[in-house]
Coordinates of C-alpha atoms and ligand atoms in Angstrom, one line a residue:
M92 CA 7.5 25.1 26.0
S93 CA 7.6 21.6 27.5
H94 CA 10.8 20.7 29.4
F95 CA 13.3 19.5 26.8
D96 CA 15.9 17.2 28.3
Q97 CA 17.9 16.7 25.2
D98 CA 19.8 13.6 26.4
A99 CA 16.7 11.8 27.8
V100 CA 14.7 12.6 24.6
K101 CA 17.5 11.3 22.4
E102 CA 17.8 8.1 24.5
K103 CA 14.1 7.4 24.2
Y104 CA 14.0 8.1 20.5
L105 CA 17.0 5.7 19.9
A106 CA 15.4 3.0 22.1
E107 CA 12.2 3.2 20.2
R108 CA 14.1 3.2 16.9
D109 CA 16.0 0.1 17.9
K110 CA 12.8 -1.8 18.7
R111 CA 11.9 -1.4 15.1
L112 CA 15.3 -1.9 13.3
V113 CA 15.0 -5.6 13.2
P114 CA 16.0 -8.1 10.5
G115 CA 13.3 -8.9 8.0
R116 CA 11.6 -5.5 8.6
T117 CA 11.7 -4.6 4.9
D118 CA 11.0 -8.1 3.5
I119 CA 8.1 -8.0 1.0
R120 CA 6.4 -10.4 -1.3
D121 CA 6.8 -9.4 -5.0
L122 CA 3.2 -8.7 -5.8
A123 CA 4.2 -8.3 -9.5
R124 CA 4.9 -12.0 -9.7
D125 CA 3.5 -13.6 -6.5
E126 CA 1.1 -16.4 -7.5
H127 CA -0.4 -17.1 -4.1
F128 CA -1.6 -13.5 -3.7
A129 CA -2.3 -13.0 -7.5
R130 CA -5.9 -12.1 -6.7
F131 CA -4.5 -9.0 -4.8
R132 CA -3.6 -7.5 -8.2
E133 CA -7.1 -7.8 -9.7
D134 CA -9.3 -4.8 -10.3
P135 CA -12.3 -5.1 -8.1
F136 CA -13.9 -1.9 -9.4
T137 CA -14.4 -2.2 -13.1
P138 CA -15.2 -5.4 -15.1
R139 CA -12.6 -6.1 -17.8
A140 CA -14.1 -5.6 -21.2
E141 CA -13.2 -7.6 -24.3
R142 CA -11.8 -5.3 -27.1
D143 CA -10.1 -5.5 -30.5
L144 CA -6.3 -5.5 -30.7
V145 CA -4.7 -2.3 -31.7
A146 CA -2.0 -2.2 -34.3
D147 CA -1.9 1.4 -35.4
D148 CA 0.4 4.4 -35.1
V149 CA -0.2 7.2 -32.6
D150 CA 1.6 10.5 -31.9
V151 CA 2.2 10.0 -28.2
T152 CA 1.8 7.1 -25.8
I153 CA 1.5 7.9 -22.1
I154 CA 2.0 5.1 -19.6
G155 CA -0.2 5.8 -16.6
G156 CA -3.6 7.6 -16.4
G157 CA -3.1 9.2 -13.1
I158 CA -2.9 12.9 -12.4
A159 CA 0.5 13.2 -14.1
G160 CA -0.4 11.2 -17.2
V161 CA -3.7 13.0 -17.7
L162 CA -2.1 16.4 -17.2
A163 CA 0.6 15.5 -19.7
G164 CA -2.3 14.5 -22.1
V165 CA -3.9 17.9 -21.6
Q166 CA -0.8 19.8 -22.4
L167 CA -0.1 17.7 -25.4
R168 CA -3.6 18.3 -26.6
K169 CA -3.1 22.0 -26.2
A170 CA 0.1 21.7 -28.2
G171 CA -2.0 20.4 -31.1
V172 CA -1.2 16.7 -30.8
D173 CA -3.8 14.6 -32.4
R174 CA -3.5 10.9 -31.3
I175 CA -2.7 10.5 -27.6
R176 CA -2.9 7.1 -26.2
I177 CA -3.0 6.6 -22.4
I178 CA -2.3 3.1 -21.2
D179 CA -3.2 1.9 -17.7
K180 CA -3.6 -1.4 -15.9
A181 CA -6.6 0.2 -14.2
G182 CA -10.1 0.2 -15.7
G183 CA -10.0 4.0 -16.1
V184 CA -8.1 7.2 -15.3
G185 CA -7.3 8.4 -11.8
G186 CA -4.1 6.5 -10.9
T187 CA -3.8 6.4 -7.2
W188 CA -7.4 7.6 -6.8
Y189 CA -8.6 4.9 -9.1
W190 CA -7.1 2.1 -7.0
N191 CA -7.3 3.6 -3.5
R192 CA -11.0 3.5 -2.8
Y193 CA -10.8 2.3 0.8
P194 CA -13.4 3.6 3.3
G195 CA -12.6 7.1 4.4
V196 CA -10.0 7.7 1.6
M197 CA -9.2 11.3 1.6
C198 CA -6.4 13.5 0.4
D199 CA -4.5 15.1 3.2
V200 CA -3.1 17.9 1.0
E201 CA -5.6 20.8 0.7
S202 CA -8.0 20.2 -2.2
Y203 CA -7.6 23.8 -3.5
I204 CA -4.0 23.1 -4.3
Y205 CA -4.1 19.3 -4.9
M206 CA -6.9 19.0 -7.4
P207 CA -5.5 20.2 -10.7
M208 CA -7.0 22.7 -13.2
L209 CA -9.7 23.9 -10.9
E210 CA -10.0 27.3 -12.7
E211 CA -10.0 25.8 -16.2
M212 CA -12.5 23.1 -15.2
D213 CA -14.6 25.7 -13.4
Y214 CA -14.7 23.4 -10.4
V215 CA -14.8 24.1 -6.7
P216 CA -13.9 21.2 -4.4
T217 CA -16.7 20.4 -1.9
R218 CA -14.3 20.4 1.1
R219 CA -11.0 21.7 2.3
Y220 CA -9.7 18.1 2.2
T221 CA -11.6 16.1 -0.2
Y222 CA -12.5 12.4 -0.5
G223 CA -10.8 10.1 -3.1
E224 CA -13.9 9.7 -5.2
E225 CA -14.2 13.4 -5.8
I226 CA -10.6 13.5 -7.0
R227 CA -11.1 10.5 -9.2
R228 CA -14.2 12.0 -10.9
H229 CA -12.4 15.3 -11.4
V230 CA -9.5 13.6 -13.1
Q231 CA -12.0 11.7 -15.2
A232 CA -13.8 15.0 -16.1
I233 CA -10.5 16.5 -17.3
A234 CA -9.8 13.4 -19.4
E235 CA -13.2 13.6 -21.0
K236 CA -13.0 17.3 -21.6
F237 CA -9.7 16.9 -23.5
D238 CA -10.8 13.7 -25.2
L239 CA -8.1 11.5 -23.6
E240 CA -10.1 8.4 -23.4
T241 CA -11.0 7.7 -27.1
D242 CA -7.5 6.3 -27.8
A243 CA -6.8 5.0 -24.3
L244 CA -6.3 1.4 -23.5
F245 CA -7.4 0.4 -20.0
H246 CA -6.9 -2.9 -18.2
T247 CA -3.8 -3.1 -20.3
G248 CA -0.2 -3.5 -19.2
V249 CA 2.7 -2.7 -21.5
T250 CA 5.1 -5.6 -21.8
R251 CA 7.8 -4.0 -24.0
A252 CA 8.5 -0.7 -25.6
E253 CA 11.4 -0.5 -28.0
W254 CA 12.8 2.4 -29.9
S255 CA 13.5 2.0 -33.7
D256 CA 15.9 4.5 -35.3
A257 CA 14.7 3.4 -38.8
A258 CA 11.1 4.2 -38.1
A259 CA 11.9 7.0 -35.6
R260 CA 9.2 5.6 -33.4
W261 CA 8.6 3.5 -30.3
R262 CA 7.1 0.0 -30.9
V263 CA 4.8 -0.8 -28.0
Q264 CA 3.5 -4.3 -27.1
T265 CA 1.0 -5.1 -24.4
D266 CA -0.3 -8.0 -22.3
R267 CA -3.4 -8.0 -24.4
G268 CA -1.6 -8.6 -27.7
D269 CA -1.6 -5.0 -28.9
N270 CA 1.4 -4.0 -31.1
F271 CA 1.5 -0.5 -32.3
T272 CA 4.0 2.4 -32.9
S273 CA 4.2 5.8 -31.3
R274 CA 6.3 8.9 -32.1
Y275 CA 6.8 9.8 -28.4
Y276 CA 6.7 7.8 -25.2
V277 CA 5.9 9.3 -21.8
L278 CA 6.4 7.4 -18.6
A279 CA 3.9 8.7 -16.0
V280 CA 3.8 5.5 -13.9
G281 CA 3.5 7.2 -10.5
L282 CA 5.5 7.3 -7.3
L283 CA 3.7 4.8 -5.1
N284 CA 2.1 2.6 -7.7
L285 CA 3.3 -0.9 -6.5
M286 CA 1.4 -2.3 -3.5
K287 CA 3.6 -3.4 -0.7
L288 CA 2.7 -6.7 0.9
P289 CA 5.0 -7.6 3.8
D290 CA 6.5 -11.1 3.8
I291 CA 5.2 -12.5 7.1
A292 CA 5.9 -16.1 8.0
G293 CA 2.8 -18.3 7.4
M294 CA 0.6 -15.6 5.8
E295 CA -0.4 -18.0 3.0
D296 CA -1.9 -20.3 5.7
F297 CA -4.5 -17.8 6.8
A298 CA -7.9 -19.4 6.3
G299 CA -9.9 -16.2 6.4
H300 CA -10.3 -13.4 3.9
S301 CA -7.6 -10.8 3.1
F302 CA -7.0 -7.9 0.8
H303 CA -4.8 -4.8 0.4
T304 CA -6.3 -1.3 1.0
A305 CA -5.5 -0.4 -2.6
R306 CA -7.9 -3.1 -3.8
W307 CA -10.6 -2.7 -1.2
D308 CA -13.0 -5.7 -1.4
Y309 CA -16.5 -4.1 -1.0
C310 CA -18.0 -7.4 -2.0
Y311 CA -16.7 -8.8 1.3
T312 CA -17.2 -5.7 3.5
G313 CA -20.3 -4.3 2.0
G314 CA -20.8 -0.5 1.8
S315 CA -18.6 1.9 -0.2
A316 CA -16.0 4.6 0.4
D317 CA -18.6 6.7 2.1
Q318 CA -21.4 4.2 3.1
P319 CA -21.3 1.9 6.1
L320 CA -19.5 -1.5 5.6
D321 CA -22.7 -3.4 6.4
K322 CA -21.4 -6.9 5.7
L323 CA -18.8 -6.6 8.5
N324 CA -21.5 -7.0 11.1
G325 CA -20.5 -10.1 13.0
K326 CA -16.9 -10.1 11.7
V327 CA -13.6 -9.6 13.4
V328 CA -11.1 -7.7 11.3
G329 CA -7.3 -7.3 11.7
L330 CA -5.9 -4.0 10.3
I331 CA -2.2 -4.1 9.6
G332 CA -0.7 -0.7 9.1
T333 CA -1.2 2.7 10.7
G334 CA 0.2 5.0 8.1
A335 CA -1.8 7.6 6.1
T336 CA -4.1 4.9 4.8
G337 CA -4.6 2.8 7.9
I338 CA -5.6 5.8 10.0
Q339 CA -8.2 6.9 7.5
A340 CA -9.6 3.3 7.2
L341 CA -9.9 2.6 10.9
P342 CA -12.9 4.8 11.9
P343 CA -15.3 3.2 9.2
L344 CA -14.0 -0.3 10.0
A345 CA -14.5 0.2 13.7
A346 CA -18.0 1.6 13.1
A347 CA -19.0 -1.6 11.2
A348 CA -17.1 -4.6 12.4
D349 CA -17.8 -6.6 15.6
H350 CA -14.2 -6.1 16.5
V351 CA -11.1 -4.6 15.0
Y352 CA -7.5 -5.5 16.0
V353 CA -5.1 -2.8 14.9
F354 CA -1.6 -4.2 14.5
Q355 CA 0.7 -1.1 15.0
R356 CA 4.4 -1.3 14.2
T357 CA 5.1 2.4 14.5
P358 CA 2.6 5.0 15.6
S359 CA 2.1 7.9 13.2
A360 CA 2.1 11.5 14.4
I361 CA -1.5 12.4 14.0
G362 CA -2.0 16.2 13.6
E363 CA -5.3 18.0 13.6
R364 CA -7.3 17.9 10.4
G365 CA -9.8 20.7 10.7
N366 CA -11.7 19.7 7.6
R367 CA -14.7 21.7 6.6
P368 CA -17.0 22.3 3.6
T369 CA -15.9 24.9 1.1
P370 CA -17.7 28.1 1.9
P371 CA -20.2 29.2 -0.7
D372 CA -18.3 32.4 -1.3
F373 CA -14.9 30.7 -1.7
T374 CA -14.3 32.0 -5.2
R375 CA -15.9 35.4 -4.8
N376 CA -12.7 37.3 -4.3
L377 CA -10.4 35.1 -6.2
T378 CA -8.8 36.5 -9.4
P379 CA -7.6 34.4 -12.4
G380 CA -4.4 32.6 -11.6
W381 CA -5.4 32.1 -8.0
Q382 CA -4.7 28.3 -8.0
R383 CA -1.1 28.6 -9.3
E384 CA -0.6 31.4 -6.7
R385 CA -1.9 29.2 -3.9
M386 CA 0.1 26.2 -5.0
D387 CA 3.2 28.5 -5.1
N388 CA 2.4 29.9 -1.7
F389 CA 2.3 26.4 -0.2
Q390 CA 5.4 25.3 -2.0
A391 CA 7.3 28.5 -0.9
I392 CA 6.4 27.8 2.7
M393 CA 7.4 24.2 2.5
L394 CA 10.8 25.3 1.2
G395 CA 11.2 27.8 4.0
K396 CA 10.9 30.9 1.9
P397 CA 9.3 34.0 3.3
V398 CA 5.7 34.7 2.2
E399 CA 3.2 37.5 3.1
A400 CA 0.5 35.1 4.2
D401 CA 0.1 31.4 4.7
L402 CA -2.9 30.6 2.5
T403 CA -3.1 27.0 3.4
D404 CA -2.4 27.3 7.1
D405 CA -2.5 23.7 8.1
G406 CA -0.3 21.0 9.7
W407 CA 1.9 20.9 6.6
T408 CA 2.8 24.6 6.7
Q409 CA 2.6 25.0 10.5
H410 CA 4.5 21.9 11.5
Y411 CA 6.3 20.1 8.6
A412 CA 7.7 23.3 7.0
K413 CA 8.8 24.6 10.4
A414 CA 10.5 21.3 11.4
Q415 CA 12.3 21.3 8.1
H416 CA 13.4 24.9 8.2
A417 CA 14.1 26.0 11.8
P418 CA 14.6 29.8 12.0
R419 CA 18.2 31.0 11.6
W420 CA 19.6 34.2 12.9
K421 CA 22.8 36.1 12.0
G422 CA 25.9 34.6 13.5
M423 CA 24.2 31.3 14.4
T424 CA 26.7 28.4 14.2
F425 CA 25.8 25.2 12.5
E426 CA 25.7 23.4 15.9
E427 CA 23.4 26.1 17.3
Y428 CA 21.1 25.7 14.3
M429 CA 21.0 22.0 14.6
A430 CA 20.2 22.2 18.4
R431 CA 17.4 24.7 17.7
A432 CA 16.0 22.5 15.0
E433 CA 16.0 19.6 17.3
E434 CA 14.3 21.6 20.1
L435 CA 11.6 22.9 17.7
D436 CA 11.0 19.3 16.5
F437 CA 10.7 18.2 20.0
E438 CA 8.0 20.9 20.7
I439 CA 6.0 19.8 17.7
M440 CA 6.2 16.1 18.7
E441 CA 5.3 16.9 22.3
E442 CA 2.2 18.7 20.9
H443 CA 1.3 15.5 19.0
R444 CA 1.9 13.3 22.0
Q445 CA -0.2 15.6 24.2
R446 CA -3.0 15.4 21.6
V447 CA -3.0 11.6 22.1
D448 CA -3.5 12.1 25.9
V449 CA -6.3 14.5 25.3
L450 CA -8.2 12.3 22.8
V451 CA -7.5 8.7 24.0
K452 CA -9.1 7.9 27.4
D453 CA -7.2 4.8 28.3
P454 CA -3.6 5.9 29.4
E455 CA -2.1 2.5 28.5
R456 CA -3.4 2.8 24.9
A457 CA -2.4 6.4 24.7
A458 CA 1.1 5.5 25.7
I459 CA 1.4 3.0 22.8
L460 CA -0.1 5.5 20.4
K461 CA 2.5 8.2 21.1
P462 CA 5.1 8.7 18.5
Y463 CA 8.7 8.9 19.8
Y464 CA 10.9 10.1 17.0
R465 CA 11.6 13.4 15.3
Y466 CA 8.8 14.8 13.2
I467 CA 11.0 14.9 10.1
C468 CA 11.6 11.2 10.3
K469 CA 8.3 9.9 9.0
R470 CA 5.5 11.3 6.8
P471 CA 3.1 13.0 9.2
C472 CA -0.6 12.2 9.2
F473 CA -3.7 14.3 10.0
H474 CA -7.0 13.1 11.2
D475 CA -9.8 14.1 13.6
E476 CA -11.5 10.7 14.2
Y477 CA -8.7 8.2 14.1
L478 CA -7.5 8.6 17.7
D479 CA -11.0 8.7 19.0
A480 CA -11.6 5.2 17.5
Y481 CA -9.4 3.8 20.3
N482 CA -12.0 4.8 22.9
R483 CA -14.4 2.2 21.4
P484 CA -14.6 -1.1 23.2
N485 CA -14.6 -3.0 19.9
V486 CA -11.1 -1.7 19.0
T487 CA -7.9 -3.3 20.3
L488 CA -4.5 -1.9 19.7
V489 CA -1.8 -4.5 19.3
D490 CA 1.7 -3.1 19.9
C491 CA 4.1 -4.9 17.6
P492 CA 7.2 -2.6 17.0
A493 CA 9.2 -5.6 15.6
G494 CA 6.3 -6.5 13.3
I495 CA 4.0 -9.5 13.3
E496 CA 5.6 -12.7 14.4
R497 CA 3.7 -15.0 12.1
V498 CA 0.3 -15.6 10.7
T499 CA -1.5 -18.9 11.2
E500 CA -4.7 -20.2 9.7
L501 CA -6.6 -18.3 12.5
G502 CA -4.8 -15.0 12.2
P503 CA -1.7 -13.0 13.3
V504 CA 0.5 -14.0 16.3
V505 CA 2.2 -11.3 18.3
N506 CA 4.3 -11.9 21.4
G507 CA 3.1 -15.5 21.3
K508 CA -0.5 -14.5 21.4
Q509 CA -2.8 -15.7 18.7
Y510 CA -5.4 -13.3 17.4
E511 CA -8.4 -15.0 15.8
I512 CA -9.9 -13.0 13.0
D513 CA -12.1 -13.3 9.9
C514 CA -10.3 -10.9 7.7
I515 CA -6.9 -9.2 7.4
V516 CA -6.8 -5.8 5.8
Y517 CA -3.2 -5.0 4.6
G518 CA -2.8 -1.2 5.0
T519 CA 0.9 -1.8 4.5
G520 CA 1.5 0.8 1.8
F521 CA 3.6 0.8 -1.3
E522 CA 7.1 0.2 -2.5
P523 CA 8.8 3.5 -1.9
E524 CA 9.7 6.3 -4.3
L525 CA 13.3 5.1 -4.3
T526 CA 12.1 1.9 -6.1
P527 CA 14.0 2.2 -9.4
L528 CA 11.9 3.6 -12.3
P529 CA 12.3 0.5 -14.5
R530 CA 10.6 -1.6 -11.7
R531 CA 7.9 0.9 -11.2
A532 CA 7.3 1.0 -15.0
G533 CA 6.9 -2.8 -14.9
H534 CA 8.0 -3.3 -18.5
E535 CA 11.2 -3.2 -20.5
V536 CA 11.9 0.1 -22.1
I537 CA 14.6 -0.5 -24.7
G538 CA 16.5 2.4 -26.3
R539 CA 19.3 2.6 -28.8
D540 CA 21.7 -0.4 -29.1
E541 CA 19.2 -2.6 -27.4
T542 CA 20.0 -1.0 -24.1
T543 CA 17.2 -1.1 -21.5
L544 CA 16.4 1.7 -19.1
A545 CA 17.1 -0.8 -16.3
D546 CA 20.6 -1.4 -17.7
K547 CA 21.3 2.3 -18.2
W548 CA 20.1 3.2 -14.7
T549 CA 21.8 0.2 -13.0
H550 CA 24.1 2.6 -11.3
N551 CA 21.2 5.1 -10.7
A552 CA 19.7 7.8 -12.7
A553 CA 21.3 9.7 -15.5
S554 CA 19.1 12.4 -17.2
L555 CA 18.5 15.8 -18.5
F556 CA 16.0 17.6 -16.2
G557 CA 15.1 14.3 -14.6
M558 CA 12.9 13.9 -17.6
M559 CA 14.9 12.7 -20.6
S560 CA 17.7 10.2 -20.8
R561 CA 20.4 9.7 -23.5
G562 CA 20.0 6.6 -25.6
F563 CA 16.2 6.8 -25.3
P564 CA 15.0 9.1 -28.1
N565 CA 11.6 10.8 -27.9
L566 CA 11.1 9.5 -24.3
F567 CA 9.9 11.7 -21.5
V568 CA 9.7 10.7 -17.8
M569 CA 7.4 12.7 -15.6
P570 CA 9.5 14.2 -12.8
S571 CA 9.6 12.2 -9.6
P572 CA 11.5 12.0 -6.3
A573 CA 14.8 10.2 -6.5
Q574 CA 15.1 10.9 -10.2
Q575 CA 17.1 14.1 -10.6
S576 CA 14.2 16.6 -10.4
V577 CA 12.7 18.1 -7.2
V578 CA 10.5 16.8 -4.4
T579 CA 7.2 18.3 -3.1
V580 CA 4.5 17.3 -0.7
N581 CA 1.9 18.4 -3.2
Y582 CA 2.8 16.1 -6.1
T583 CA 0.1 17.6 -8.4
H584 CA 2.2 20.8 -8.4
L585 CA 5.2 18.9 -9.8
A586 CA 3.0 17.0 -12.3
V587 CA 1.8 20.4 -13.6
V588 CA 5.3 21.5 -14.2
G589 CA 6.3 18.2 -15.9
A590 CA 3.2 18.2 -18.0
E591 CA 3.8 21.8 -19.2
F592 CA 7.3 20.8 -20.1
V593 CA 6.3 17.7 -22.1
G594 CA 3.5 19.7 -24.0
G595 CA 5.9 22.6 -24.6
A596 CA 8.8 20.4 -25.7
V597 CA 6.7 18.4 -28.2
R598 CA 5.2 21.7 -29.6
V599 CA 8.7 23.1 -30.1
L600 CA 10.0 19.9 -31.6
S601 CA 7.1 19.6 -34.1
E602 CA 7.4 23.3 -35.0
R603 CA 11.0 22.6 -35.9
G604 CA 10.0 19.6 -37.9
V605 CA 12.1 17.3 -35.7
K606 CA 11.4 13.6 -36.1
S607 CA 13.5 12.4 -33.1
F608 CA 15.6 13.9 -30.4
D609 CA 18.2 12.4 -28.0
V610 CA 19.9 14.0 -25.1
T611 CA 23.6 15.0 -25.7
A612 CA 26.2 13.3 -23.6
T613 CA 27.4 16.7 -22.3
A614 CA 24.0 17.9 -21.3
E615 CA 23.3 14.7 -19.4
D616 CA 26.6 14.7 -17.6
E617 CA 26.2 18.3 -16.7
W618 CA 22.8 17.8 -15.2
T619 CA 23.7 14.7 -13.4
N620 CA 26.8 16.3 -12.0
K621 CA 24.8 19.3 -10.7
V622 CA 22.4 16.9 -9.0
M623 CA 25.3 15.1 -7.4
E624 CA 27.0 18.3 -6.3
S625 CA 24.0 19.6 -4.5
F626 CA 23.3 16.3 -2.8
T627 CA 23.1 16.6 1.0
D628 CA 23.8 13.4 2.8
P629 CA 20.8 12.9 5.1
S630 CA 22.6 10.4 7.3
H631 CA 23.6 12.7 10.2
V632 CA 20.0 13.4 11.1
M633 CA 18.2 10.5 9.6
A634 CA 20.3 7.8 11.2
A635 CA 18.8 8.5 14.6
C636 CA 15.3 8.3 13.1
T637 CA 12.7 5.6 13.4
P638 CA 13.0 3.6 10.2
S639 CA 10.6 4.8 7.5
R640 CA 10.3 5.4 3.8
L641 CA 11.8 8.9 4.2
N642 CA 15.1 7.4 5.5
N643 CA 15.3 4.3 3.3
E644 CA 14.0 2.2 6.2
G645 CA 16.8 3.1 8.6
N646 CA 19.5 3.1 5.9
P647 CA 19.8 6.7 4.8
G648 CA 23.4 6.4 3.9
A649 CA 22.5 4.1 1.0
I650 CA 20.6 6.8 -0.9
S651 CA 22.7 7.5 -4.0
P652 CA 23.7 11.2 -4.7
R653 CA 22.9 10.4 -8.4
N654 CA 19.3 10.0 -7.4
G655 CA 19.2 13.3 -5.6
N656 CA 17.3 16.5 -6.4
W657 CA 18.2 19.5 -8.5
G658 CA 19.2 21.9 -5.7
R659 CA 19.8 21.1 -2.1
G660 CA 17.4 19.2 0.2
F661 CA 14.0 18.9 -1.5
G662 CA 15.4 20.7 -4.5
D663 CA 14.9 24.1 -5.9
F664 CA 11.3 23.8 -7.1
F665 CA 10.9 27.3 -8.4
G666 CA 14.4 27.4 -10.1
Y667 CA 13.6 24.1 -11.7
R668 CA 10.3 25.3 -13.1
E669 CA 11.8 28.5 -14.4
L670 CA 14.6 26.6 -16.1
L671 CA 12.1 24.3 -17.9
E672 CA 9.9 27.2 -18.9
Q673 CA 12.9 29.1 -20.3
W674 CA 14.0 26.0 -22.2
V675 CA 10.6 25.8 -23.9
D676 CA 10.3 29.5 -24.5
S677 CA 13.7 29.8 -26.1
G678 CA 12.8 27.1 -28.7
E679 CA 16.5 26.3 -28.9
C680 CA 16.2 22.7 -27.7
E681 CA 19.5 23.1 -25.9
G682 CA 21.1 19.8 -24.8
L683 CA 19.4 17.8 -27.5
E684 CA 20.6 16.2 -30.7
L685 CA 17.9 16.6 -33.3
S686 CA 17.2 14.6 -36.4
Ligands
LIG153 P1 2.7 3.6 4.7 O1 3.9 3.0 4.1 O2 2.7 5.0 5.1 O3 2.2 2.7 6.0 C1 2.3 1.3 6.0 C2 1.9 0.8 7.4 O4 2.1 -0.6 7.4 C3 2.9 1.4 8.4 O5 2.2 1.6 9.6 C4 3.9 0.2 8.5 O6 4.6 0.2 9.8 C5 3.0 -0.9 8.4 N1 3.6 -2.2 8.1 C6 4.4 -2.4 7.0 N2 4.9 -3.7 7.0 C7 4.5 -4.2 8.2 C8 4.7 -5.4 8.8 N3 5.5 -6.4 8.3 N4 4.1 -5.7 10.0 C9 3.4 -4.7 10.6 N5 3.1 -3.5 10.1 C10 3.7 -3.3 8.9 O7 1.5 3.3 3.7 P2 0.2 4.0 3.5 O8 -0.6 3.3 2.5 O9 -0.4 4.3 4.8 O10 0.6 5.4 2.9 C11 1.5 5.4 1.8 C12 1.7 6.7 1.2 O11 0.6 7.0 0.4 C13 1.7 7.9 2.2 O12 2.9 8.0 2.8 C14 1.3 9.0 1.4 O13 2.4 9.5 0.7 C15 0.3 8.4 0.5 N6 -1.0 8.6 1.0 C16 -1.5 9.8 0.9 C17 -2.7 10.1 1.4 C18 -3.1 11.5 1.3 O14 -4.0 11.9 1.9 N7 -2.5 12.4 0.5 C19 -3.6 9.1 2.0 C20 -3.0 7.8 2.0 C21 -1.8 7.6 1.5 P3 5.9 1.2 9.9 O15 5.4 2.5 10.1 O16 6.6 0.6 11.1 O17 6.7 1.0 8.7

């Protein structure tokens, strides 16, 4: 083990944190309304087609055609539902994989557990960690197989959805003038669906080109997600952001542009990727049910549960799970446990820092690229070419822990130095999962007594199972972080659970001839109280963290217990799933008022 001088390490971590905890750090431009950057919202991938207005009646409307929405559609189809209408602002299904087509885009969760329904679709991913386009096509293939596109409305945003007790239906209006009714309404709007554009002084003055990574402009850069960006020849590019997206986009940018300036606020911890093609005999010894087993195995490890073998065996299970669940032994005091956890975290981070030294030749650059914070403070990243890009003479790393000072017509200014560039690529991520659901939904959801979901959740979430809310009959919300369900790194896994519940619940309700349901006040209070009781305040560890999405940008104490998980920490994933399965199997519709 490396020498662990606890005090010195803490001091260094706090000093690095303080460089980043600066006023204005979280200022963003509201891309939902921003007129200057309105073109950032446009879909560069699919032309918008004219179509007739719809004014009909469907069984279920699903807002969002990402993995969660499509899986909900599949389970509803299996439950015998006839008319299922997916609505999405995108030009097709895929959700995050529809929009994020930046060069090098890849899923850093193993494809065998991330890509849903592999067995049913008889599909074997080409690689251990697969590229975005393969995932998008897979989601599309699922949608086609279950006929989820016939009734879908793409390039369409819902403006208003209102429940009518008289009709026992939702009335849905869209930005294209559609006005139709639906028995059920499912919000599957995603976790990180709103692009985050920082508010940097002067950014409107920039005279060059700019775009966000979630709307990559291949007309400008040339190439594609896996082909060289040939139009960048002769161009100087500024990449802002070194999170999971920025690190994947840098190698292709560096290979194509004359020069790339990378503006780094916080270095990510970059673990080894170890990607490889799927071996031809991958499925030879697999028995039916293998994918659920593999997902469960990963999830069990991530929750610190004992398993016979680590089937994924990667940075998530080797580092993230261990950092979250340091080993305990009998008689260990809380202080001893915390000290051991800190030491273990230090060892993991040291390994990451040493990796930088091994891979980056210039020691000055290496020093700036080393992450000084606890591993649990920030979402880790994994890549095998990113750090090597800093050995290229056409890549300059610009250290800006307090952010970019301002942008002029020529480009960003940091520490008084003007960087002259042709194009700014904003790899600045997304509004966090903590963003209230009504904002992520982007439209008014109006329940009984003209109460909106935003009104009802003003003082945070109130739900049954994190999926239904009193006063909003026949509404389902796909389970998400900060919404009274559970959290997982492999979001597909949770989407599977949520989709099975939605399909199962609708089947049970229709078998019983139910026209509408609402959650009882008692059931909602009980669920919400359980969530609040199991809430563990992350402040004592997270306050010393570098600011990040995981700690509410340095303000972990402001996370509301009502928006917690069902079960301590990340929540009790397996207990939650069992509870939902039992609810469906019993057919009792416990906790609901039926009419
Ligand atoms: P992130 O939020 O992780 O990163 C945004 C980057 O932009 C950070 O480096 C951030 O710095 C920087 N930034 C933000 N504002 C400014 C500013 N004003 N000045 C300078 N720098 C700024 O977004 P990503 O798109 O990288 O990733 C978002 C999430 O999407 C991931 O956490 C992950 O959940 C998901 N994702 C998953 C992938 C996968 O493989 N499964 C791949 C890509 C994304 P700082 O760190 O200081 O905040």
